[in-house]
Amino acid sequence: TLTIDSVVFSDNQSTSSGGAVFFNRGFTSIRNSTFTNNQADFGGAILGSQFVPNVGNGEIVNSTIAGNKATSFGGGMYTNVSHIQVLSSTIAGNVADSDDAGGGSGGGTYNGGADAAAFTVANTIYAGNKVGTISPVNNQCGGAHTSSGYNLRSTSEVECTGFTGTGDVVNVTPLIGSLGDNGGPTPTIPLLNDSPAIDAGNTASGPARRREASGQAASSAGDHRHGRARVRAVV
């Protein structure tokens, strides 16, 4: 098992797969971390295994994936045969088909395989993810996903299935801010006043979203005690 905790992954680039993290063996746990401005062909920030027999599985917990790009599929994350579980995280402002070649989808996340269980999501916000840059189209995700409940997805793409769990909300304005300094050690995305995501998580599905002393939720992704590193990790 590889555990990545409290790390900022930014400005990394791959000419193939996984701009910041690519895992194809064992189990990778990513917690309390931020991915921003990373770029690849598939999986702008994170990519799980694409082919057997090298199959690695992973989890993303209390993390922010924002402003990443893939020239093909999965602006934020991509998997094919790996199982990835996303809990209490924010996936926002990522772009697939960033070169406008017309060959990509899944602005936030993309599951290239037929197994919906390969991509499990709970307590997570999808917002502002797009396909294309010249004439961007709202596209939060692509492929089959499995919801464990209490997700917020700002638009409802027909090619992204599975967000029908208890507490899931689709086609709603998330009312989130921009990635920036919100009082913590690293950039986060705040929930704005009256955001439908405030106190909308469920601890049975994953870590609860935390509220700061100001009464404003610092982020849908939890505590965000991140470090300051620029890393490309290949597992």
Short mmCIF file of N, CA, C and O in Angstrom, two decimals, residues 39-42 69-73 95-101 103-104:
data_model
loop_
_atom_site.label_atom_id
_atom_site.label_comp_id
_atom_site.label_asym_id
_atom_site.label_seq_id
_atom_site.Cartn_x
_atom_site.Cartn_y
_atom_site.Cartn_z
N GLN A 39 -1.65 18.00 -16.17
CA GLN A 39 -2.11 17.73 -17.53
C GLN A 39 -1.55 16.41 -18.05
O GLN A 39 -0.41 16.05 -17.77
N ALA A 40 -2.39 15.69 -18.79
CA ALA A 40 -1.97 14.44 -19.44
C ALA A 40 -2.90 14.18 -20.61
O ALA A 40 -3.86 14.91 -20.86
N ASP A 41 -2.64 13.10 -21.33
CA ASP A 41 -3.53 12.67 -22.41
C ASP A 41 -4.79 12.04 -21.81
O ASP A 41 -5.91 12.43 -22.12
N PHE A 42 -4.60 11.06 -20.92
CA PHE A 42 -5.70 10.43 -20.18
C PHE A 42 -5.47 10.69 -18.69
O PHE A 42 -4.37 10.48 -18.17
N LYS A 69 -6.30 19.15 -16.72
CA LYS A 69 -6.70 18.99 -18.11
C LYS A 69 -6.22 17.66 -18.68
O LYS A 69 -5.11 17.21 -18.39
N ALA A 70 -7.07 17.05 -19.51
CA ALA A 70 -6.68 15.88 -20.31
C ALA A 70 -7.01 16.17 -21.76
O ALA A 70 -8.10 16.66 -22.07
N THR A 71 -6.07 15.89 -22.65
CA THR A 71 -6.36 16.10 -24.05
C THR A 71 -7.37 15.10 -24.57
O THR A 71 -8.04 15.35 -25.58
N SER A 72 -7.50 13.96 -23.88
CA SER A 72 -8.49 12.95 -24.27
C SER A 72 -9.55 12.82 -23.18
O SER A 72 -10.38 13.70 -23.00
N PHE A 73 -9.51 11.74 -22.41
CA PHE A 73 -10.57 11.42 -21.46
C PHE A 73 -10.13 11.65 -20.02
O PHE A 73 -8.98 11.41 -19.65
N VAL A 95 -10.99 19.82 -17.25
CA VAL A 95 -11.36 19.83 -18.67
C VAL A 95 -10.84 18.59 -19.36
O VAL A 95 -9.65 18.24 -19.25
N ALA A 96 -11.73 17.91 -20.11
CA ALA A 96 -11.34 16.83 -21.02
C ALA A 96 -11.36 17.38 -22.45
O ALA A 96 -11.96 18.42 -22.71
N ASP A 97 -10.70 16.67 -23.37
CA ASP A 97 -10.57 17.14 -24.75
C ASP A 97 -10.05 18.58 -24.77
O ASP A 97 -10.55 19.44 -25.49
N SER A 98 -9.02 18.83 -23.98
CA SER A 98 -8.51 20.19 -23.84
C SER A 98 -7.85 20.72 -25.10
O SER A 98 -7.65 21.93 -25.24
N ASP A 99 -7.50 19.82 -26.03
CA ASP A 99 -6.92 20.27 -27.30
C ASP A 99 -7.97 20.46 -28.38
O ASP A 99 -7.64 20.75 -29.54
N ASP A 100 -9.25 20.26 -28.02
CA ASP A 100 -10.38 20.45 -28.94
C ASP A 100 -10.28 19.59 -30.19
O ASP A 100 -10.76 19.96 -31.27
N ALA A 101 -9.68 18.40 -30.04
CA ALA A 101 -9.59 17.49 -31.17
C ALA A 101 -10.87 16.68 -31.36
O ALA A 101 -11.02 15.97 -32.36
N GLY A 103 -11.99 14.20 -29.40
CA GLY A 103 -11.87 12.79 -29.06
C GLY A 103 -11.84 12.49 -27.59
O GLY A 103 -11.21 11.52 -27.16
N GLY A 104 -12.51 13.32 -26.76
CA GLY A 104 -12.46 13.08 -25.32
C GLY A 104 -13.77 13.37 -24.63
O GLY A 104 -14.67 13.99 -25.19
#
